[in-house]
mmCIF file of C-alpha atoms in Angstrom:
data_model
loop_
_atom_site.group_PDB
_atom_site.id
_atom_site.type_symbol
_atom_site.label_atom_id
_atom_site.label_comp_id
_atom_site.label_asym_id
_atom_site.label_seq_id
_atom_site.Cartn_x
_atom_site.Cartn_y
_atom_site.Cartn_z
ATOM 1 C CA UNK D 1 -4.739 -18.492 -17.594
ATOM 2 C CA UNK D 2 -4.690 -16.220 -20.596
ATOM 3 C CA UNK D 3 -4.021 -12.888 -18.810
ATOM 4 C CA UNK D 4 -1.002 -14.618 -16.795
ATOM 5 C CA UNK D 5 0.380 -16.185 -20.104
ATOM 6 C CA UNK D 6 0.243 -12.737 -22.292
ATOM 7 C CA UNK D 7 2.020 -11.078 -19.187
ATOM 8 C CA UNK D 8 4.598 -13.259 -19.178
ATOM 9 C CA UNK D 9 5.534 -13.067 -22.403
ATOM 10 C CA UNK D 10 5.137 -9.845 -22.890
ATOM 11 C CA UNK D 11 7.110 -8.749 -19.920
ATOM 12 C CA UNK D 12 10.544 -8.700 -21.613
ATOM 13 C CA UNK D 13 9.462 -6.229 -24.430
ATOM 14 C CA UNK D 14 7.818 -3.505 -21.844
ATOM 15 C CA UNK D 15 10.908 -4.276 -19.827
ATOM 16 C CA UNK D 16 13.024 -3.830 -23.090
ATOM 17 C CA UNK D 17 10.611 -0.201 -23.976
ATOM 18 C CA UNK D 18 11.187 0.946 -20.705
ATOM 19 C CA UNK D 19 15.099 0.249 -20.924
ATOM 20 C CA UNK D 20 14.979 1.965 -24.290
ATOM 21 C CA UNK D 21 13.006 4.946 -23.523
ATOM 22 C CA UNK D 22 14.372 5.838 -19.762
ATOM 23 C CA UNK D 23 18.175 4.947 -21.132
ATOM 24 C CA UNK D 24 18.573 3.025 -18.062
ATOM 25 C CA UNK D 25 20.893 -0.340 -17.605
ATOM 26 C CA UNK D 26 18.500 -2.593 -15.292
ATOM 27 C CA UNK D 27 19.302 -5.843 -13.541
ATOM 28 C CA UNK D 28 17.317 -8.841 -13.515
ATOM 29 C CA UNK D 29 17.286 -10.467 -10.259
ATOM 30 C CA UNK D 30 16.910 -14.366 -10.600
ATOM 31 C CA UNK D 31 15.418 -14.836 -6.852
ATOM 32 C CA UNK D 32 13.343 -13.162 -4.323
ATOM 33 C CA UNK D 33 14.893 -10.445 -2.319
ATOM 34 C CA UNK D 34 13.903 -10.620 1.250
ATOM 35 C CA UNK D 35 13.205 -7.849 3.854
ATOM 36 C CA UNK D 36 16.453 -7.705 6.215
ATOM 37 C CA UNK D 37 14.208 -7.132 9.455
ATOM 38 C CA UNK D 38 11.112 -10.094 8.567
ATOM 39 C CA UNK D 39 12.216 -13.231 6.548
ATOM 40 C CA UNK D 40 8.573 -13.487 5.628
ATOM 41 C CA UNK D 41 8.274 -10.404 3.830
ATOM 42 C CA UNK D 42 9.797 -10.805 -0.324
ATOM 43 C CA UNK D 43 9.938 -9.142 -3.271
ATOM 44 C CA UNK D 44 10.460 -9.799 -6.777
ATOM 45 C CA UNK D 45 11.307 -7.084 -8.424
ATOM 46 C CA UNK D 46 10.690 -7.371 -12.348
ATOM 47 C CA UNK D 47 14.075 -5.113 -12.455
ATOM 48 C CA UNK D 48 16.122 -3.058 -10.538
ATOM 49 C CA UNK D 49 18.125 0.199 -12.254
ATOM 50 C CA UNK D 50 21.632 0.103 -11.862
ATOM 51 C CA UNK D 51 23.950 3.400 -11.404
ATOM 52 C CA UNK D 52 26.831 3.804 -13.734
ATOM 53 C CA UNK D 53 28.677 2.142 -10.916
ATOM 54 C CA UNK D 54 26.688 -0.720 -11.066
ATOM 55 C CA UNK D 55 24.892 -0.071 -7.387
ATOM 56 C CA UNK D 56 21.166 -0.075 -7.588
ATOM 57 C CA UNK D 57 19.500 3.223 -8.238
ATOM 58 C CA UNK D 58 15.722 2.116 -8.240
ATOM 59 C CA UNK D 59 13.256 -0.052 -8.243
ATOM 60 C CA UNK D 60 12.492 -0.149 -11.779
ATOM 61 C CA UNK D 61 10.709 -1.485 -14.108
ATOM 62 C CA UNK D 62 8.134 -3.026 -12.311
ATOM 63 C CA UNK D 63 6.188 -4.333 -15.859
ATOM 64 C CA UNK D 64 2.060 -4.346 -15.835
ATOM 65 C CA UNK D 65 0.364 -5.669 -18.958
ATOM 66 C CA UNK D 66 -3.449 -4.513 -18.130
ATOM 67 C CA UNK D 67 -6.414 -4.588 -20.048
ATOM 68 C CA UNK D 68 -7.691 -1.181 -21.013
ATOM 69 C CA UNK D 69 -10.509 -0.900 -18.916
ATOM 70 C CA UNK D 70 -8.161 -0.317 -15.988
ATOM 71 C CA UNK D 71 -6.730 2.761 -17.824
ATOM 72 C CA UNK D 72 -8.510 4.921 -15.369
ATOM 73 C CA UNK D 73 -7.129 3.123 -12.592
ATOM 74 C CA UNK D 74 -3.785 4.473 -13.711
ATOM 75 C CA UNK D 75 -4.501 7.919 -15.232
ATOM 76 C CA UNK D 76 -2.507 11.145 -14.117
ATOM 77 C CA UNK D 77 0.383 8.848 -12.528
ATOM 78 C CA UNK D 78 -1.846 6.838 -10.206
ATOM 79 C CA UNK D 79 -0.970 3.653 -9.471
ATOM 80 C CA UNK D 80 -4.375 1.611 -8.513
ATOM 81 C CA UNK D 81 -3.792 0.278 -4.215
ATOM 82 C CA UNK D 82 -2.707 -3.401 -5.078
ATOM 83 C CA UNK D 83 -0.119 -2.648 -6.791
ATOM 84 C CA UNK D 84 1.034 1.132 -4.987
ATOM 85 C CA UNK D 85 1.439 -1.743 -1.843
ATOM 86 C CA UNK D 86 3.624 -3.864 -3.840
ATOM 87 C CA UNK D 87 5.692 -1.298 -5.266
ATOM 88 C CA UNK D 88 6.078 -0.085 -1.051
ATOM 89 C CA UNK D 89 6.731 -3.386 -0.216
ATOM 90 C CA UNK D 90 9.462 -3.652 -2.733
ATOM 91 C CA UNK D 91 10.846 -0.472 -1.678
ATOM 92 C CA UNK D 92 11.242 -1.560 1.912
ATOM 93 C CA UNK D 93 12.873 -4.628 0.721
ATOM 94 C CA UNK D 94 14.760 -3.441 -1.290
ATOM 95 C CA UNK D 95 15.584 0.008 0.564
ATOM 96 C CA UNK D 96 15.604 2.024 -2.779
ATOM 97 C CA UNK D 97 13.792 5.168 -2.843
ATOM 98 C CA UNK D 98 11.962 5.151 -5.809
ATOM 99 C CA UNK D 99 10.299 2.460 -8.004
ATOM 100 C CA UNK D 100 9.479 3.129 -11.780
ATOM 101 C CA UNK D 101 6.414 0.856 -13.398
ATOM 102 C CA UNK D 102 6.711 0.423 -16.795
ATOM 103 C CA UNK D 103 2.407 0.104 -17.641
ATOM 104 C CA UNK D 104 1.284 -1.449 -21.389
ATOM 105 C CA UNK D 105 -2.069 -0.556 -20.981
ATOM 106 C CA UNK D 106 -4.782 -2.939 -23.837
ATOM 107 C CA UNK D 107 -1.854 -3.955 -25.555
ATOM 108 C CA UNK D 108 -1.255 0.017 -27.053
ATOM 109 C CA UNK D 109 -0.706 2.237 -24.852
ATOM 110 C CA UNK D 110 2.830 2.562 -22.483
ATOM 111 C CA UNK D 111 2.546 4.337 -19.468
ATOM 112 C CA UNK D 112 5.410 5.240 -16.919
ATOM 113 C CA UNK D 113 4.306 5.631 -13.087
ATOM 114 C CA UNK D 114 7.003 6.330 -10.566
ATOM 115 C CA UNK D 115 6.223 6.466 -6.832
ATOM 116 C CA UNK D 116 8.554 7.859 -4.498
ATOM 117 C CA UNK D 117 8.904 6.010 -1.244
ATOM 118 C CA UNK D 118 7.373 7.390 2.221
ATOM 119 C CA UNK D 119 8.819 6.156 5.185
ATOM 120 C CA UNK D 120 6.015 7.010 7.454
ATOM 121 C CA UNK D 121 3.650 5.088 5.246
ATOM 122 C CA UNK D 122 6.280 2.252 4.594
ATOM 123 C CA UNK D 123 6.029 1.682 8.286
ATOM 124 C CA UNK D 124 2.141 1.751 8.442
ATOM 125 C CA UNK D 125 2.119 -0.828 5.571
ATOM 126 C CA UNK D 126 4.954 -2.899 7.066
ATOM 127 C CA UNK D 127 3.494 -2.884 10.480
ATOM 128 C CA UNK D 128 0.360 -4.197 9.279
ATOM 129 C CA UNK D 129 1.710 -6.749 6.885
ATOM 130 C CA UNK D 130 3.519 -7.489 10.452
ATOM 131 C CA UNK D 131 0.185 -8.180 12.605
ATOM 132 C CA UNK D 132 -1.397 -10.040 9.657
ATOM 133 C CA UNK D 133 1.616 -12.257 9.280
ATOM 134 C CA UNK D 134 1.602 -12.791 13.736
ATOM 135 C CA UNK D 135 -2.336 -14.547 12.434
ATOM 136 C CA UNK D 136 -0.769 -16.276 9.784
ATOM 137 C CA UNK D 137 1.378 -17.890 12.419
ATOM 138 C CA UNK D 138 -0.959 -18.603 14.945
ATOM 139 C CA UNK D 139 -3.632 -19.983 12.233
ATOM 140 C CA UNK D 140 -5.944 -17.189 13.579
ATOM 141 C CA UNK D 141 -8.619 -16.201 11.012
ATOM 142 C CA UNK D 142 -8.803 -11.894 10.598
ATOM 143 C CA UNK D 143 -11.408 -10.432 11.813
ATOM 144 C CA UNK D 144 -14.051 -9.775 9.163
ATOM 145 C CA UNK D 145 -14.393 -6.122 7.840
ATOM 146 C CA UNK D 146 -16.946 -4.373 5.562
ATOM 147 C CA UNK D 147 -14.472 -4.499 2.556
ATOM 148 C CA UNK D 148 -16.048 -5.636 -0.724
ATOM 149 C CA UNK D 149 -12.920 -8.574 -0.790
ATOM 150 C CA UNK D 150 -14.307 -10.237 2.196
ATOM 151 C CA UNK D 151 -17.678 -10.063 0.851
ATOM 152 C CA UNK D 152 -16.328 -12.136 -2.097
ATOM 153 C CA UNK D 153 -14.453 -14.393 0.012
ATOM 154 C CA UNK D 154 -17.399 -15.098 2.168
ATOM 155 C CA UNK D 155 -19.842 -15.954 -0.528
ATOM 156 C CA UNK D 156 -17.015 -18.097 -2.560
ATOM 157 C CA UNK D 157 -16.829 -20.243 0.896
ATOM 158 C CA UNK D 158 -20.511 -20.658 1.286
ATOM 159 C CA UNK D 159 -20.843 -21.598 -2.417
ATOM 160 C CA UNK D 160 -18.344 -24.665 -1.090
ATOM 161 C CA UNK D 161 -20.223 -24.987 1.659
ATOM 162 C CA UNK D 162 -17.232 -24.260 4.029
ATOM 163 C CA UNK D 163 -18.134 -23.680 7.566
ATOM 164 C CA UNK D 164 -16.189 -20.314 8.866
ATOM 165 C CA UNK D 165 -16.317 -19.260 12.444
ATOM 166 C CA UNK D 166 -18.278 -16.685 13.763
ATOM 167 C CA UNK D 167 -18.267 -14.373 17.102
ATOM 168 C CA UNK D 168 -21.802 -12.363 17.557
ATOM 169 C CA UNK D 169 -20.193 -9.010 16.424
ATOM 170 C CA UNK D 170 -19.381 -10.873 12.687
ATOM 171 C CA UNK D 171 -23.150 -12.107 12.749
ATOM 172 C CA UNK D 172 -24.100 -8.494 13.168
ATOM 173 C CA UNK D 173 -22.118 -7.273 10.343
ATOM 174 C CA UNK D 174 -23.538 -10.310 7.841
ATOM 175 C CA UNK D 175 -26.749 -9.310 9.197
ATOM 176 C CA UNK D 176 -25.876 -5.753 7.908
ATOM 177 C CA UNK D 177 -24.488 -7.163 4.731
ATOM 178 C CA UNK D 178 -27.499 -9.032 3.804
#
């Protein structure tokens, strides 16, 4: 669509601002990088800063092109939950301890976030990317929560007219819902 054409084009120039402004040399990888204790779990970094040595330093840039209403989302060095998970995720792959993104925020305004990683939470988030994988595997649907996502997923299946499983706790919950 639109958004995911002007992001990839415009990902080289934040990259290149971010290069420019943070005097860093970063490396392009061409591939996924893979966790070394789950084949499953990938990352694809959008760069990765190199030392003088030429051994990675950081995760870094990691390049978002938003629109400006999600300025908020990223004010004070936040980083808004989708993407704080990716940038863990790409720190466990990657086992670097930082990752820098390099935000263009309604087409004017750069941002820098860095987030520093946190083992403990690493392992929470890896853990559970773990047990949701182990129902990936055995085709076993999640169990349905109160989030506002599965709300949205629900009501995009019953708009197809798909038929989704249901044990008397989940009735109890749509019950609450509606």
């Amino acid at each position: 669509n639109e958004k995911t054409f002007w992001g990839t084009a415009l990902e080289p120039i934040i990259r290149a601002h971010y290069v420019e402004t943070a005097k860093a040399t970063v490396y392009v990888p061409p591939t996924s990088l893979f966790h070394r204790d789950h084949a499953w779990l990938r990352a694809t970094p959008d760069g990765i800063v190199l030392n003088p040595d030429k051994s990675w330093a950081h995760v870094g840039p990691q390049v978002k092109n938003v629109g400006y209403r999600q300025a908020p989302a990223w004010a004070d060095d936040q980083v808004p939950n989708d993407y704080f998970i990716q940038g863990l995720v790409e720190m466990a792959v990657t086992e670097l301890p930082r990752i820098d993104f390099a935000v263009l925020i309604g087409g004017q305004e750069y941002r820098k976030v860095t987030i520093w990683r946190d083992a403990e939470l690493e392992a929470d988030v890896v853990d559970s990317l773990v047990e949701f994988w182990k129902l990936v595997e055995s085709d076993t649907q999640p169990a349905i929560d109160d989030s506002r996502k599965f709300k949205s997923y629900l009501l995009s299946q019953i708009k197809r007219k798909a038929q989704i499983e249901a044990a008397s706790e989940d009735i109890t919950k749509l019950e609450r819902w509606r």
